PDB file of C-alpha atoms in Angstrom:
ATOM      1  CA  MET A   1       1.700  -6.631  -6.975  1.00 42.00           C
ATOM      2  CA  MET A   2       1.542  -3.112  -8.399  1.00 38.00           C
ATOM      3  CA  GLN A   3       0.057  -2.328 -11.790  1.00 42.00           C
ATOM      4  CA  SER A   4       2.236  -1.451 -14.543  1.00 42.00           C
ATOM      5  CA  LYS A   5       2.916   2.191 -15.534  1.00 43.00           C
ATOM      6  CA  LYS A   6       0.603   1.639 -18.612  1.00 45.00           C
ATOM      7  CA  ASP A   7      -2.081   0.177 -16.565  1.00 65.00           C
ATOM      8  CA  ILE A   8      -2.042   3.321 -14.420  1.00 69.00           C
ATOM      9  CA  ALA A   9      -1.602   5.402 -17.524  1.00 71.00           C
ATOM     10  CA  THR A  10      -4.688   3.862 -19.131  1.00 73.00           C
ATOM     11  CA  LEU A  11      -6.963   4.295 -16.231  1.00 70.00           C
ATOM     12  CA  CYS A  12      -5.905   7.937 -16.222  1.00 73.00           C
ATOM     13  CA  LYS A  13      -6.749   8.463 -19.968  1.00 76.00           C
ATOM     14  CA  GLU A  14     -10.051   6.215 -19.491  1.00 78.00           C
ATOM     15  CA  ASN A  15     -11.014   8.699 -16.486  1.00 74.00           C
ATOM     16  CA  GLY A  16     -10.223  11.930 -18.705  1.00 78.00           C
ATOM     17  CA  LEU A  17      -7.076  12.846 -16.939  1.00 79.00           C
ATOM     18  CA  ARG A  18      -4.542  14.636 -18.693  1.00 80.00           C
ATOM     19  CA  LEU A  19      -0.877  13.089 -18.502  1.00 81.00           C
ATOM     20  CA  THR A  20       1.284  15.949 -17.675  1.00 85.00           C
ATOM     21  CA  GLY A  21       5.143  15.505 -17.123  1.00 88.00           C
ATOM     22  CA  PRO A  22       4.775  15.524 -13.252  1.00 91.00           C
ATOM     23  CA  ARG A  23       1.807  13.038 -13.233  1.00 88.00           C
ATOM     24  CA  ARG A  24       3.905  10.511 -15.636  1.00 87.00           C
ATOM     25  CA  VAL A  25       6.749  10.735 -12.988  1.00 92.00           C
ATOM     26  CA  ILE A  26       4.492  10.081 -10.073  1.00 91.00           C
ATOM     27  CA  MET A  27       2.800   7.345 -12.172  1.00 86.00           C
ATOM     28  CA  LYS A  28       6.253   5.626 -12.888  1.00 86.00           C
ATOM     29  CA  VAL A  29       7.182   5.710  -9.360  1.00 91.00           C
ATOM     30  CA  LEU A  30       3.843   4.247  -8.161  1.00 87.00           C
ATOM     31  CA  SER A  31       4.155   1.538 -10.732  1.00 82.00           C
ATOM     32  CA  GLU A  32       7.677   0.648  -9.579  1.00 85.00           C
ATOM     33  CA  ALA A  33       6.696   0.633  -6.071  1.00 85.00           C
ATOM     34  CA  THR A  34       6.607  -2.613  -4.159  1.00 83.00           C
ATOM     35  CA  ASP A  35       5.419  -1.229  -1.100  1.00 86.00           C
ATOM     36  CA  HIS A  36       2.674   1.246   0.007  1.00 88.00           C
ATOM     37  CA  PRO A  37       4.236   4.749   0.221  1.00 90.00           C
ATOM     38  CA  ASP A  38       2.857   7.704   1.705  1.00 91.00           C
ATOM     39  CA  VAL A  39       3.177  11.049   0.031  1.00 94.00           C
ATOM     40  CA  VAL A  40       6.278  12.028   1.817  1.00 94.00           C
ATOM     41  CA  GLU A  41       7.985   8.925   0.716  1.00 94.00           C
ATOM     42  CA  LEU A  42       6.513   9.382  -2.651  1.00 95.00           C
ATOM     43  CA  HIS A  43       7.562  12.796  -3.150  1.00 96.00           C
ATOM     44  CA  ARG A  44      11.274  11.624  -2.025  1.00 97.00           C
ATOM     45  CA  ARG A  45      11.113   9.111  -4.860  1.00 96.00           C
ATOM     46  CA  VAL A  46       9.606  11.315  -7.283  1.00 96.00           C
ATOM     47  CA  ASN A  47      12.341  14.155  -6.545  1.00 95.00           C
ATOM     48  CA  ALA A  48      15.025  11.597  -7.311  1.00 96.00           C
ATOM     49  CA  ILE A  49      13.756  11.657 -11.007  1.00 95.00           C
ATOM     50  CA  ASP A  50      12.618  15.290 -11.237  1.00 95.00           C
ATOM     51  CA  ARG A  51      13.531  17.778  -8.479  1.00 95.00           C
ATOM     52  CA  GLY A  52      11.102  20.297  -9.909  1.00 95.00           C
ATOM     53  CA  ILE A  53       7.817  18.446  -8.799  1.00 96.00           C
ATOM     54  CA  ALA A  54       6.631  19.850  -5.385  1.00 96.00           C
ATOM     55  CA  ILE A  55       5.042  17.811  -2.707  1.00 95.00           C
ATOM     56  CA  ALA A  56       1.869  20.071  -3.163  1.00 96.00           C
ATOM     57  CA  THR A  57       1.890  18.437  -6.663  1.00 95.00           C
ATOM     58  CA  VAL A  58       2.132  14.937  -5.278  1.00 95.00           C
ATOM     59  CA  TYR A  59      -0.665  15.676  -2.923  1.00 94.00           C
ATOM     60  CA  ARG A  60      -3.010  16.813  -5.545  1.00 93.00           C
ATOM     61  CA  THR A  61      -2.182  14.089  -8.015  1.00 92.00           C
ATOM     62  CA  VAL A  62      -2.713  11.268  -5.425  1.00 92.00           C
ATOM     63  CA  SER A  63      -5.999  12.860  -4.352  1.00 92.00           C
ATOM     64  CA  LEU A  64      -7.177  13.233  -7.836  1.00 89.00           C
ATOM     65  CA  LEU A  65      -5.930   9.638  -8.671  1.00 88.00           C
ATOM     66  CA  GLN A  66      -7.759   8.242  -5.611  1.00 88.00           C
ATOM     67  CA  GLU A  67     -10.942  10.203  -6.518  1.00 88.00           C
ATOM     68  CA  LYS A  68     -11.131   8.640  -9.861  1.00 84.00           C
ATOM     69  CA  GLY A  69     -10.624   5.210  -8.572  1.00 81.00           C
ATOM     70  CA  VAL A  70      -7.106   4.635  -9.998  1.00 82.00           C
ATOM     71  CA  LEU A  71      -5.734   4.700  -6.563  1.00 86.00           C
ATOM     72  CA  GLU A  72      -6.690   3.346  -3.134  1.00 84.00           C
ATOM     73  CA  CYS A  73      -5.667   4.813   0.003  1.00 87.00           C
ATOM     74  CA  HIS A  74      -4.979   2.811   3.272  1.00 85.00           C
ATOM     75  CA  THR A  75      -4.440   4.466   6.699  1.00 84.00           C
ATOM     76  CA  PHE A  76      -3.115   1.792   9.127  1.00 82.00           C
ATOM     77  CA  ALA A  77      -2.076   2.425  12.820  1.00 75.00           C
ATOM     78  CA  ASP A  78       0.548   4.705  12.115  1.00 78.00           C
ATOM     79  CA  GLY A  79      -1.903   7.255  10.875  1.00 81.00           C
ATOM     80  CA  ARG A  80      -0.103   7.945   7.385  1.00 84.00           C
ATOM     81  CA  ALA A  81      -2.155   7.557   4.222  1.00 87.00           C
ATOM     82  CA  ARG A  82      -0.509   5.265   2.117  1.00 87.00           C
ATOM     83  CA  TYR A  83      -1.216   4.262  -1.427  1.00 86.00           C
ATOM     84  CA  GLU A  84      -1.468   1.363  -3.973  1.00 83.00           C
ATOM     85  CA  PRO A  85      -3.050   0.861  -7.262  1.00 78.00           C
ATOM     86  CA  ALA A  86      -6.898   0.238  -6.993  1.00 76.00           C
ATOM     87  CA  HIS A  87      -8.482  -2.865  -9.028  1.00 67.00           C
ATOM     88  CA  GLN A  88      -6.150  -5.139  -7.948  1.00 70.00           C
ATOM     89  CA  GLU A  89      -6.757  -8.812  -6.971  1.00 78.00           C
ATOM     90  CA  HIS A  90      -8.427  -8.796  -3.552  1.00 83.00           C
ATOM     91  CA  HIS A  91      -5.706  -9.061  -0.746  1.00 87.00           C
ATOM     92  CA  ASP A  92      -5.314  -8.319   2.934  1.00 89.00           C
ATOM     93  CA  HIS A  93      -2.178  -6.897   4.868  1.00 90.00           C
ATOM     94  CA  LEU A  94       0.014  -7.906   7.664  1.00 93.00           C
ATOM     95  CA  ILE A  95       1.289  -4.549   9.230  1.00 90.00           C
ATOM     96  CA  ASP A  96       4.904  -4.910  11.230  1.00 92.00           C
ATOM     97  CA  VAL A  97       4.204  -2.783  14.293  1.00 91.00           C
ATOM     98  CA  GLU A  98       8.042  -2.302  14.830  1.00 91.00           C
ATOM     99  CA  THR A  99       9.080  -1.326  11.068  1.00 88.00           C
ATOM    100  CA  GLY A 100       5.776  -0.047   9.707  1.00 85.00           C
ATOM    101  CA  ASP A 101       6.381  -2.580   6.660  1.00 87.00           C
ATOM    102  CA  VAL A 102       3.164  -3.577   4.819  1.00 88.00           C
ATOM    103  CA  ILE A 103       3.092  -7.289   3.615  1.00 89.00           C
ATOM    104  CA  GLU A 104       0.228  -8.176   1.287  1.00 86.00           C
ATOM    105  CA  PHE A 105      -1.157 -11.742   1.436  1.00 91.00           C
ATOM    106  CA  ARG A 106      -4.308 -13.839   0.286  1.00 90.00           C
ATOM    107  CA  SER A 107      -5.721 -16.693   2.161  1.00 93.00           C
ATOM    108  CA  ASP A 108      -8.397 -18.635   0.732  1.00 94.00           C
ATOM    109  CA  GLU A 109      -9.019 -20.098   4.225  1.00 95.00           C
ATOM    110  CA  ILE A 110      -9.564 -16.778   5.715  1.00 94.00           C
ATOM    111  CA  GLU A 111     -12.040 -15.659   2.907  1.00 94.00           C
ATOM    112  CA  ARG A 112     -13.857 -19.043   3.487  1.00 95.00           C
ATOM    113  CA  LEU A 113     -14.116 -18.218   7.245  1.00 95.00           C
ATOM    114  CA  GLN A 114     -15.390 -14.651   6.649  1.00 95.00           C
ATOM    115  CA  GLU A 115     -17.923 -15.884   4.423  1.00 95.00           C
ATOM    116  CA  GLU A 116     -19.137 -18.614   6.628  1.00 96.00           C
ATOM    117  CA  ILE A 117     -19.227 -16.173   9.642  1.00 96.00           C
ATOM    118  CA  ALA A 118     -21.396 -13.574   7.676  1.00 96.00           C
ATOM    119  CA  ARG A 119     -23.821 -16.360   6.672  1.00 96.00           C
ATOM    120  CA  LYS A 120     -24.168 -17.827  10.216  1.00 97.00           C
ATOM    121  CA  HIS A 121     -25.319 -14.094  11.199  1.00 97.00           C
ATOM    122  CA  GLY A 122     -27.708 -13.586   8.185  1.00 97.00           C
ATOM    123  CA  PHE A 123     -25.551 -11.639   6.024  1.00 96.00           C
ATOM    124  CA  SER A 124     -23.386 -11.609   2.695  1.00 95.00           C
ATOM    125  CA  ILE A 125     -20.288  -9.952   2.443  1.00 93.00           C
ATOM    126  CA  VAL A 126     -20.362  -6.731   0.475  1.00 92.00           C
ATOM    127  CA  SER A 127     -16.940  -5.590   1.027  1.00 87.00           C
ATOM    128  CA  HIS A 128     -14.151  -6.059   3.651  1.00 88.00           C
ATOM    129  CA  LYS A 129     -10.419  -5.394   4.361  1.00 87.00           C
ATOM    130  CA  LEU A 130      -8.317  -7.270   7.081  1.00 91.00           C
ATOM    131  CA  GLU A 131      -5.390  -5.514   8.631  1.00 90.00           C
ATOM    132  CA  ILE A 132      -3.426  -7.869  11.068  1.00 93.00           C
ATOM    133  CA  TYR A 133      -0.860  -6.065  13.256  1.00 93.00           C
ATOM    134  CA  VAL A 134       2.163  -8.181  13.971  1.00 95.00           C
ATOM    135  CA  LYS A 135       5.762  -8.155  15.202  1.00 94.00           C
ATOM    136  CA  PRO A 136       8.588 -10.645  14.561  1.00 93.00           C
ATOM    137  CA  LEU A 137       8.462 -14.081  16.342  1.00 91.00           C
ATOM    138  CA  LYS A 138      12.071 -13.751  17.417  1.00 81.00           C
ATOM    139  CA  ALA A 139      13.234 -10.355  18.871  1.00 64.00           C
ATOM    140  CA  LYS A 140      16.260  -9.101  17.063  1.00 58.00           C
ATOM    141  CA  VAL A 141      19.154  -8.682  19.448  1.00 54.00           C
ATOM    142  CA  GLN A 142      21.467  -5.868  18.835  1.00 53.00           C
ATOM    143  CA  ARG A 143      24.862  -6.930  20.004  1.00 47.00           C
ATOM    144  CA  ARG A 144      27.968  -4.422  20.503  1.00 48.00           C
ATOM    145  CA  GLY A 145      30.918  -5.691  18.764  1.00 51.00           C
ATOM    146  CA  ASN A 146      31.295  -9.279  18.485  1.00 48.00           C
ATOM    147  CA  ARG A 147      30.823  -9.981  22.173  1.00 48.00           C
ATOM    148  CA  PRO A 148      27.933 -12.599  22.914  1.00 49.00           C
ATOM    149  CA  PRO A 149      24.780 -11.608  24.742  1.00 51.00           C
ATOM    150  CA  ALA A 150      24.957 -11.187  28.429  1.00 49.00           C
ATOM    151  CA  LYS A 151      23.685 -14.176  30.333  1.00 45.00           C
TER     152      LYS A 151
END
């Protein structure tokens, strides 16, 4: 899902961005992410590699990468700005309202329906994003010890 470090680094070079040591670490973490980290989570991961990188550096770097079109920012219902590499194949998102987990998916059927609806209303789609907020079908029952749930 995520672009490789080389891809992000190449995009940075193409956009005239210097590849400083901290930026390399931040790009490494982003390229290895399988989720959509916010800046706080990104900083936590970066700090595990290089404790000298300040959260302000992470904020500045993601802002710059977003401005240059290297990163895309998503703000889901929890209000946190989360990041993923831009220029990926189109996909939509399921957001688990209980955990905040974001699941990427693609559905040709949904894409077809969106086109059909736009056309019926006299439009063609220029851009769109679909965020579906979900919760697990089965409630997770937390048990104490090995006792069966009360009836």
